[in-house]
XYZ file of C-alpha atoms in Angstrom:
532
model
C 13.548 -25.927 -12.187
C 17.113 -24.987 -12.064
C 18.873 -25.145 -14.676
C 23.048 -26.242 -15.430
C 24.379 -22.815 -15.628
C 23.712 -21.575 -12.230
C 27.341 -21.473 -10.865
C 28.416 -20.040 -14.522
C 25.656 -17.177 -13.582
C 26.564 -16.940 -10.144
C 29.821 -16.110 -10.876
C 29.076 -13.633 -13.809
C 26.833 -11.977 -11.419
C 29.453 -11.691 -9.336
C 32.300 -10.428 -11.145
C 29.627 -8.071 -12.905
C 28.498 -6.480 -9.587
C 32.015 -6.440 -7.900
C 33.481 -3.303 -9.784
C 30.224 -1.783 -10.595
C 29.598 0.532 -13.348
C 32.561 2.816 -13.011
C 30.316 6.032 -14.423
C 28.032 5.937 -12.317
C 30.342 5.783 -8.983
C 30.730 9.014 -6.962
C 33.676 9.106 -4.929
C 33.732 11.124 -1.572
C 37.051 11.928 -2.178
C 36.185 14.351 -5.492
C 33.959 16.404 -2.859
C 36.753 17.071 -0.978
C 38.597 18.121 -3.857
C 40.947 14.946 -3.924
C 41.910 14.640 -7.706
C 43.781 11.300 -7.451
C 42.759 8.046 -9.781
C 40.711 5.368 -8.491
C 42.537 2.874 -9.288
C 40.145 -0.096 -8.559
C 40.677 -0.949 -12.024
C 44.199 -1.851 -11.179
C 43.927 -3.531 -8.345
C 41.399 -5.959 -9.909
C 41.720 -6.014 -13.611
C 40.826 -9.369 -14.071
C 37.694 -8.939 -12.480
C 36.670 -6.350 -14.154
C 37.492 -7.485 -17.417
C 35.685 -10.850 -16.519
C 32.781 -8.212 -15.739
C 32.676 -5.961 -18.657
C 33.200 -9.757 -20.856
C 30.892 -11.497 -19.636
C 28.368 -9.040 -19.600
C 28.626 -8.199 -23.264
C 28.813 -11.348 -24.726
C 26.359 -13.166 -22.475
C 23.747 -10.099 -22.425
C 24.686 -8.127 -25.583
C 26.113 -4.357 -25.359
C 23.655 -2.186 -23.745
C 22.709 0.717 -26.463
C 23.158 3.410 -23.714
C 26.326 3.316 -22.065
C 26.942 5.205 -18.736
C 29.255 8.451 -19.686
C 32.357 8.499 -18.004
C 31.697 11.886 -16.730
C 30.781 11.746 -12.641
C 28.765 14.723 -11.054
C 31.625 16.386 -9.425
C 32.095 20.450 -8.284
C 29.070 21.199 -10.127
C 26.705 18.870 -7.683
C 28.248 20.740 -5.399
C 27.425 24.227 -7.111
C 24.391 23.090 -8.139
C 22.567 22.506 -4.330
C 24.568 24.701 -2.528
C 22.342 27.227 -1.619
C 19.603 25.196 -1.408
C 17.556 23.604 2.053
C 14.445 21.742 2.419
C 11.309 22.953 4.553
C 8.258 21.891 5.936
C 4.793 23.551 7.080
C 2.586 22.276 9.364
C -0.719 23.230 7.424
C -4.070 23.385 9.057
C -7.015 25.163 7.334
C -7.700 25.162 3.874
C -6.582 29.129 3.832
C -3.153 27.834 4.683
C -2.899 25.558 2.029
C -4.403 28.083 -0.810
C -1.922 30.082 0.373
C 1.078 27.881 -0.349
C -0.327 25.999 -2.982
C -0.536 29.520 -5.307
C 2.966 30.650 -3.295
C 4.452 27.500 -5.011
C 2.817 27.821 -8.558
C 4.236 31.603 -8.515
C 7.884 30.800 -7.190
C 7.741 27.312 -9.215
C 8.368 25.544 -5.962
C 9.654 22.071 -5.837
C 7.389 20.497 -3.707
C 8.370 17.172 -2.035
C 5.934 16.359 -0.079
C 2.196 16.651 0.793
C -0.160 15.019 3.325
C -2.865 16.135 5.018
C -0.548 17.370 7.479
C 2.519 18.810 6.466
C 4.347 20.049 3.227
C 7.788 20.064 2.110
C 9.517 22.261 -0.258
C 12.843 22.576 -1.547
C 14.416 25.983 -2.772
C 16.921 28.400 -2.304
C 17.603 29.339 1.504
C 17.542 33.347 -0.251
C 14.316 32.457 -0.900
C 12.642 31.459 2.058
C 11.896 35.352 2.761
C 10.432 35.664 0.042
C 8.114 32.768 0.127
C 6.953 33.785 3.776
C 5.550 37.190 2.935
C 2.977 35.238 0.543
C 2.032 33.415 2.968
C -0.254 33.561 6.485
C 2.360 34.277 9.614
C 0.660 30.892 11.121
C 2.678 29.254 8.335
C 6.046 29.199 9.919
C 8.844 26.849 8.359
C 11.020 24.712 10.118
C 14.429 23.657 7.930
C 14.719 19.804 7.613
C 17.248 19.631 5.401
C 19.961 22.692 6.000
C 22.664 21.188 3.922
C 21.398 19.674 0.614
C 24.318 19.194 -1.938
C 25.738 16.768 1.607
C 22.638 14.950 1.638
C 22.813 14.581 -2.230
C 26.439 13.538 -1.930
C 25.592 10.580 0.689
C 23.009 8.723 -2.164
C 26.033 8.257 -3.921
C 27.427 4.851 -4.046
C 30.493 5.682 -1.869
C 34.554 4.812 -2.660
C 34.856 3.560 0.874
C 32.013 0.428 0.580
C 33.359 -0.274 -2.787
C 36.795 -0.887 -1.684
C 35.733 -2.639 1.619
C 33.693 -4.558 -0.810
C 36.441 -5.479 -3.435
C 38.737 -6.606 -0.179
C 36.277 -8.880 0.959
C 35.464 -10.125 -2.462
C 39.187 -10.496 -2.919
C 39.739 -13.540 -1.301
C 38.268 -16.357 -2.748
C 38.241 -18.807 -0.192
C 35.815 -16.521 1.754
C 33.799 -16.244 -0.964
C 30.098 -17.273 -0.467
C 28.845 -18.064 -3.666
C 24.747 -18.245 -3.306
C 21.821 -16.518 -4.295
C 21.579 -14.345 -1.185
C 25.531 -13.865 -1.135
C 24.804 -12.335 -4.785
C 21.598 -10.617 -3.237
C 23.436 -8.853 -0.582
C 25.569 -7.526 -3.269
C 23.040 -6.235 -5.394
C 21.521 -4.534 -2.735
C 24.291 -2.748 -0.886
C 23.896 0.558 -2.987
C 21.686 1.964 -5.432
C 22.162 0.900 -8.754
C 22.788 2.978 -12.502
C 19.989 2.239 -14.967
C 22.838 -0.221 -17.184
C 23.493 -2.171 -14.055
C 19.243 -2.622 -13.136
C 18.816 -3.736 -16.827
C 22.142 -6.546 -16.876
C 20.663 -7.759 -13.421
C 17.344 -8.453 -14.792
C 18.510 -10.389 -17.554
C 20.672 -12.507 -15.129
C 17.374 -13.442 -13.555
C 15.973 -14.338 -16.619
C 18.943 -16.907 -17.882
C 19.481 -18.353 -14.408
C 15.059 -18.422 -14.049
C 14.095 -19.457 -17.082
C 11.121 -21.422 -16.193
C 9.458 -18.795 -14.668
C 10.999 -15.543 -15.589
C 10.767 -13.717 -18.798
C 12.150 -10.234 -20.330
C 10.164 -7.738 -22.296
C 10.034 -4.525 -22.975
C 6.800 -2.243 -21.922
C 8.107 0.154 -25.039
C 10.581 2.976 -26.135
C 10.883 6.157 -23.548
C 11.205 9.529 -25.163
C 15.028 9.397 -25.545
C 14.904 5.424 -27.057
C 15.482 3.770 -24.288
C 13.913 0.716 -23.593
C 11.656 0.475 -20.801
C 12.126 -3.033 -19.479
C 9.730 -5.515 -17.334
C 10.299 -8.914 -16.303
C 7.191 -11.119 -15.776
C 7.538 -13.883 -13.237
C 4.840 -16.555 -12.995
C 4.708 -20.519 -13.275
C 1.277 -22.757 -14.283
C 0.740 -25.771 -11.681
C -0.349 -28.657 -12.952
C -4.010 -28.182 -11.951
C -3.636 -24.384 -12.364
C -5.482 -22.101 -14.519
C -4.337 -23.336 -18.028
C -7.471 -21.894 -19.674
C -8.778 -17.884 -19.389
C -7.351 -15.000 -18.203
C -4.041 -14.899 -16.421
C -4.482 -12.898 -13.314
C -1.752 -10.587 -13.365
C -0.151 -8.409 -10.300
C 1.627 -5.450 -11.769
C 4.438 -3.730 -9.614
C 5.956 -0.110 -10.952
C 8.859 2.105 -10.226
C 10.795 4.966 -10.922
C 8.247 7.288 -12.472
C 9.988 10.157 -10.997
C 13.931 9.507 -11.821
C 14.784 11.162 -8.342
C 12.580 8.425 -6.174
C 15.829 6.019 -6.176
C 14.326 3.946 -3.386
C 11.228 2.786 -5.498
C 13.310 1.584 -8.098
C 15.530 -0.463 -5.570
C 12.243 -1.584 -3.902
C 11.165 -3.340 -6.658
C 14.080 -4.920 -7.722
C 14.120 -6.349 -4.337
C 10.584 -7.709 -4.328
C 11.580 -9.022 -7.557
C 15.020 -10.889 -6.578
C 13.051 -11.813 -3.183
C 9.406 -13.298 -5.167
C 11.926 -15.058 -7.592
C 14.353 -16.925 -5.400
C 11.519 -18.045 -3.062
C 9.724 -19.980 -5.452
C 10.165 -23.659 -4.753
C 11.225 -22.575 -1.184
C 8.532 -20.949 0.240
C 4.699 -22.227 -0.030
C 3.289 -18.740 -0.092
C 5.204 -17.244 -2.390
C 5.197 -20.837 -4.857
C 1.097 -20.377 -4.773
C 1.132 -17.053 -5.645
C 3.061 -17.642 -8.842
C 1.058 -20.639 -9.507
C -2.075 -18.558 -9.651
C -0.994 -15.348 -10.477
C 1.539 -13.697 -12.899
C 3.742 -11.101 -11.184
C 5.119 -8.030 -13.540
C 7.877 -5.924 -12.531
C 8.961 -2.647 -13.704
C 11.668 -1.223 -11.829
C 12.023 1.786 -14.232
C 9.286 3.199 -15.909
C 10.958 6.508 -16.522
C 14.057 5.760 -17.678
C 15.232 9.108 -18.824
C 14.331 10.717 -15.969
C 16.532 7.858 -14.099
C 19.732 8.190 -16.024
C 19.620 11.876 -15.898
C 19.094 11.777 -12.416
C 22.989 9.838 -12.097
C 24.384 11.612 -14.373
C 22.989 15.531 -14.106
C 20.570 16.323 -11.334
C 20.224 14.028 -8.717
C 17.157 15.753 -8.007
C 15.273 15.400 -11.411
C 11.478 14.047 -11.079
C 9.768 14.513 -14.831
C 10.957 12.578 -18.030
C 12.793 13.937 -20.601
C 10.493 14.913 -23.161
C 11.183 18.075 -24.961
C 8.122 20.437 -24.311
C 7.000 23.646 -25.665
C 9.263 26.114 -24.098
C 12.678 25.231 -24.557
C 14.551 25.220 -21.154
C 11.522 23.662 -19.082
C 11.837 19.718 -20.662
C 9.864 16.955 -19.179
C 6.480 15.416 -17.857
C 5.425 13.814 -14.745
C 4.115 10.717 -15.463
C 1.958 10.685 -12.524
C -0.589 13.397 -14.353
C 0.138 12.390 -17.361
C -2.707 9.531 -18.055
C -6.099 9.348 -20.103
C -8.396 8.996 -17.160
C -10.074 12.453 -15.360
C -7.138 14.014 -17.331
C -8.606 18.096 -17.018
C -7.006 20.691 -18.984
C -8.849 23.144 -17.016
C -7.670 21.709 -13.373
C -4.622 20.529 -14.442
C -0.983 22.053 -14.534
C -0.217 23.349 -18.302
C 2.689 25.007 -17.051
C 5.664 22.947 -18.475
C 8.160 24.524 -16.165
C 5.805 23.116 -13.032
C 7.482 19.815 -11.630
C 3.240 18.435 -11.850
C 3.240 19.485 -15.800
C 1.698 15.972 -17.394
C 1.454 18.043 -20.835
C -1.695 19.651 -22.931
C -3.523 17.068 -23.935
C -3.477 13.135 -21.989
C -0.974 10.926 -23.216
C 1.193 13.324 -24.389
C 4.137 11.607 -22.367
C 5.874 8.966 -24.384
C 6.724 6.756 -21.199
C 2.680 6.731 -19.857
C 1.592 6.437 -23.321
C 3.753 3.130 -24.233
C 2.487 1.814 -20.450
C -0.573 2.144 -21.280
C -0.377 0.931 -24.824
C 1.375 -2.165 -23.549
C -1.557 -2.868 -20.621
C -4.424 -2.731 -23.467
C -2.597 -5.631 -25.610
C -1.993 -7.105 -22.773
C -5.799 -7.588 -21.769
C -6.349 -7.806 -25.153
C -4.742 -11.463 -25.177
C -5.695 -12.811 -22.165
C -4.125 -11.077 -18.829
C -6.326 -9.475 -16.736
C -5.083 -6.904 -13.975
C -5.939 -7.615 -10.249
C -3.956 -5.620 -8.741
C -1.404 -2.546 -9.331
C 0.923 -1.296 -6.975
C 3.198 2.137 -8.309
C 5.874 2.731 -5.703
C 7.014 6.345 -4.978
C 8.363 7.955 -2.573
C 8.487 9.379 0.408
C 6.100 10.070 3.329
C 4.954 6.427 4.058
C 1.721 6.403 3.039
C -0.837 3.861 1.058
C -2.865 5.622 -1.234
C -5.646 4.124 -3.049
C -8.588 6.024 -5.523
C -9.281 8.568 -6.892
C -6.818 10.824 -6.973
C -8.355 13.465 -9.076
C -11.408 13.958 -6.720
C -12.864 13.315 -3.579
C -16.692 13.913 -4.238
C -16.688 10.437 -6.049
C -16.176 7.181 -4.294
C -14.506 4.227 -6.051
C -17.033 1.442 -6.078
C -15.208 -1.131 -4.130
C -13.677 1.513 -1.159
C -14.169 -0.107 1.927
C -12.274 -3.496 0.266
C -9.900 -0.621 -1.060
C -9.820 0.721 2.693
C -9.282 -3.001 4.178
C -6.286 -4.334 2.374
C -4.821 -1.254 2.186
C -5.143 -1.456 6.471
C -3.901 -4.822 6.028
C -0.635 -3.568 4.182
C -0.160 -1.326 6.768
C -0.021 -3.499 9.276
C 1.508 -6.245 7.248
C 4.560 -3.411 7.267
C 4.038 -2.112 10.875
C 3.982 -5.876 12.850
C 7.135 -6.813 10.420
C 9.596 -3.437 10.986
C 7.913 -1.177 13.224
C 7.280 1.043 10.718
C 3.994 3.158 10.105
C 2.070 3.898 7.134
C -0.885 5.957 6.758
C -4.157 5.101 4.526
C -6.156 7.756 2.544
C -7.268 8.348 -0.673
C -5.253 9.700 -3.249
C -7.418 12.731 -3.647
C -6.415 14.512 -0.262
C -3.766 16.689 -0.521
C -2.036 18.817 2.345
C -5.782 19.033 4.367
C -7.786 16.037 4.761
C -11.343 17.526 3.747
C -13.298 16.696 0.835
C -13.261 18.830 -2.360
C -16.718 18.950 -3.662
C -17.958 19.963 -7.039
C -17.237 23.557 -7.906
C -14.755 24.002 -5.530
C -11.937 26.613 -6.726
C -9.754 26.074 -4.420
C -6.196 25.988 -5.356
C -4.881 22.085 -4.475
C -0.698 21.982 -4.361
C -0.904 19.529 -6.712
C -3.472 18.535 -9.404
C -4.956 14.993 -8.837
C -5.768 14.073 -12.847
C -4.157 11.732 -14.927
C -3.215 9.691 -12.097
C -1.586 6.120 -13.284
C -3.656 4.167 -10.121
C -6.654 5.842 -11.146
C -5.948 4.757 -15.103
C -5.719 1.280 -13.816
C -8.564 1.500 -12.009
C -11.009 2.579 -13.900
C -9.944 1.532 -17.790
C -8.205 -1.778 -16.672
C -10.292 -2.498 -14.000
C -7.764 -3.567 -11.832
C -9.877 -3.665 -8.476
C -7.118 -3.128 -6.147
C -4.929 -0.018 -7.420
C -2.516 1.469 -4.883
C -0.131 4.226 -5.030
C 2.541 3.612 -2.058
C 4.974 6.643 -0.970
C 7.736 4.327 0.801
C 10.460 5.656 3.553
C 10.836 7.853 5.296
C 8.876 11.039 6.657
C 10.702 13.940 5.884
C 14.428 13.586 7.558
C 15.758 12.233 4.593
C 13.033 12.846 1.879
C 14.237 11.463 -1.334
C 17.616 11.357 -0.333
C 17.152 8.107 1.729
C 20.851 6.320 2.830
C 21.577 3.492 0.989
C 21.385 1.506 4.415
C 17.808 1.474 3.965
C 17.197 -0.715 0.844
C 16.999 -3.530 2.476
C 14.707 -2.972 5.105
C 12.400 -0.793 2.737
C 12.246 -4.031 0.462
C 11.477 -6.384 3.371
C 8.229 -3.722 4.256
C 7.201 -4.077 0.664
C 8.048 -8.163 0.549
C 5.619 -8.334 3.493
C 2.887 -6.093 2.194
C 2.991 -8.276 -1.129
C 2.744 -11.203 0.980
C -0.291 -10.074 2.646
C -1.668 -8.778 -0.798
C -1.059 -12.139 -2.353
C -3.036 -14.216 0.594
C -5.864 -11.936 0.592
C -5.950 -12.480 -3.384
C -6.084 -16.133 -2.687
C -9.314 -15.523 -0.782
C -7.615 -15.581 2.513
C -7.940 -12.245 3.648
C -4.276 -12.425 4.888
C -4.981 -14.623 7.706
C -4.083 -17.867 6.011
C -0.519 -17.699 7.788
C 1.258 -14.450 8.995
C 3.782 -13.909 6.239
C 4.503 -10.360 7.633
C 6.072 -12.723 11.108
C 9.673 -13.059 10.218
C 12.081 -15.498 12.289
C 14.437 -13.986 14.928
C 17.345 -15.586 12.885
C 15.933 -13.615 9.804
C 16.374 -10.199 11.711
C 19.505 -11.346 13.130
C 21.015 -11.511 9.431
C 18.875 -8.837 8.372
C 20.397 -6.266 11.082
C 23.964 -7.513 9.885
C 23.301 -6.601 6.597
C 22.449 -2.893 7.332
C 25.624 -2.667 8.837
């Protein structure tokens, strides 16, 4: 299954991932004000021009280059002012209350459960907000300083030249696919880096591994996927292919989905042929990954605002651009329920569809099942609040068919995550918002965000893919979607498990067939060395 040019890829991947892309590094240094040269370049030119050579004539020139340009004093200027809150809300007065305080202030709102909500703004603004408000609805400040905690998402100078040392002497060098793993995985990654990676995997998996494009987002960008799957000889050769479909980045700013899903792609992909779960899964199942479905939104997000959610669709008023994704699909789509205000971070547009990215998705998913895939299961990684949602979103007056085998795997991911890290994630339906109580027909009151046009809900119902689950990964508030770098790894392990236990209970197993959430003590060992 391996083919010749392993080492030759080994060592491009490498040499590519050693300097990384230098416009999309942010160095600590230029928030201090320090204006001298990085001059990593110098001190490894070789490597870097075996990077930038390799990459181009092995992979091709990417059409969209990273600028040059790095956010420098205006990041700073940008977030200066600007904290991060939560309520603690109750009753449903409390949350009418916010939910129209946030639609008048055009609130960004981070977060919503059924027991808290978190909202960014301006800390001059806070006053403001509270005398809309109930005086039970008292903030407390989570994040005081947000242009520091946007800083620290920034792939730092400091690991890069510890990095570059290390990777300096070649007789230290460890060249193997978790050596080239660990790389990958040190630091978030640009959008040009995410889409060189993934066709690495595809020349040095070609068996099993293959590259498309999904479609064009609204700025011509391709929107890339990478389909991993292999037939056994007594496997399903006529029919549908069952097909698992794994999505990220639909909000540019959630920078820990998109890193999540690269690593449950890396992880799936270098297991097969080593491990006997993962090898049965791909024999019976076609996995399809999408690390960025919102591509725009993700480059801009490097390059401009750190903090951007929506696409970058031009919309009817001309200094409000973009569409969240997330409302922005055919099914329960409600013009009169849902947010037509483009300058809203929820705006999914007038009329369904009207987003190029959710459009071309779904677009791609109908050929798809059009010529023989059928979708089993869908799982759209967000973040952050640790939760597993599963349908409807837009309502909670109708039950999906299937809930309580929605309810019981989704329990099963849970504690798939909870046995393997510790961690806890909570299961509800998609539909409950900042108060868990059930919105019935008729009811006017004002929800913080509209539930319509959900992408797990599209799924669902048009696609019929019977297990459809919106997950909202790390953490719960202290770090929102600024979440340290340190915590890619163990955010992909919580997701490797949870597909693990997906995958057995799709082979009719009901996750009990071994316990693929039960990791080694060796594996922690070299996992906790790795977060260091």
């Amino acid at each position: 299954m391996r083919i010749a040019s392993l080492p030759v890829a080994l060592a491009v991947a490498v040499a590519f991932c050693l300097p990384t892309v230098d416009g999309a590094r942010v160095r600590s240094s230029q928030y201090e004000g320090d204006s001298h040269p990085d001059a990593s370049g110098q001190v490894f030119p070789f490597l870097k021009w075996l990077r930038d050579s390799a990459v181009e004539v092995v992979f091709g020139k990417p059409p969209f280059k990273t600028q040059g340009a790095r956010p420098g004093a205006q990041l700073q200027y940008r977030y200066r002012n600007d904290v991060v809150i939560r309520f603690n809300v109750t009753t449903s007065e409390e949350e009418d209350a916010l939910a129209r305080a946030a639609e008048q202030m055009f609130l960004d709102v981070w977060a919503f459960t059924p027991s808290y909500v978190d909202v960014r703004l301006d800390k001059d603004d806070v006053s403001a907000l509270r005398t809309l408000l109930p005086r039970s609805l008292q903030p407390t400040v989570l994040i005081p300083d947000l242009a520091a905690a946007v800083w620290a998402t920034y792939p730092s100078t400091s690991k890069r030249s510890q990095f570059e040392s290390s990777m300096g002497d070649a007789a230290n060098m460890r060249m193997s696919l978790d050596g080239v793993g660990n790389i990958f995985f040190r630091d978030y990654q640009t959008l040009a880096v995410i889409v060189s990676w993934m066709r690495l995997l595809e020349a040095m998996f070609p068996s099993i591994a293959q590259m498309t494009s999904v479609g064009k987002s609204y700025e011509g960008r391709d929107i890339f996927a990478l389909r991993v799957g292999a037939r056994s000889d007594n496997g399903e050769a006529n029919g549908p292919r069952k097909t698992i479909l794994i999505t990220g980045g639909l909000h540019g700013r959630e920078w820990i989905s998109t890193s999540s899903v690269n690593y449950l792609l890396w992880s799936v992909i270098t297991s097969y042929d080593r491990e006997p779960m993962i090898t049965k899964l791909l024999e019976h199942f076609d996995i399809v990954f999408i690390p960025v479905l919102n591509p725009d939104g993700y480059e801009y997000s490097w390059q401009s605002d750190r903090l951007w959610r929506k696409s970058r669709q031009q919309t009817k008023m001309r200094f409000c651009r973009g569409l969240d994704l997330d409302h922005a699909f055919g099914y329960a789509w409600d013009a009169a329920k849902h947010q037509t205000d483009p300058c809203s971070e929820s705006y999914g547009g007038d009329q369904p569809f009207q987003a190029v990215e959710a459009s071309e998705l779904a677009k791609w998913a109908k050929n798809e099942t059009q010529h023989g895939t059928k979708f089993v299961a869908f799982l759209d990684l967000h973040s952050y609040s640790q939760q597993i949602l599963y349908p409807y979103a837009y309502t909670c007056s109708i039950d999906p068919p299937n809930r309580e085998n929605l309810e019981e795997l989704a329990m099963g991911l849970a504690k798939a995550i909870r046995l393997s890290s510790g961690e806890y994630y909570t299961v509800t339906s998609a539909c409950e918002g900042a108060v868990a109580r059930s919105h019935r027909a008729g009811d006017s009151t004002t929800r913080i965000e509209a539930g319509g046009g959900s992408a797990i809900d599209w799924f669902y119902h048009e696609l019929h893919a019977r297990y459809s689950y919106q997950i909202k990964l790390r953490d719960t508030g202290s770090y929102g979607f600024l979440l340290p770098s340190d915590n890619i790894v163990p955010t992909g392990e919580e997701m490797l498990n949870a597909l693990k236990y997906l995958g057995d209970y799709l082979l009719g197993n009901n996750g009990i067939e071994e316990s693929p959430f039960q990791q080694p003590t060796a594996h922690w060992q070299d996992l906790r060395r790795r977060r260091r």
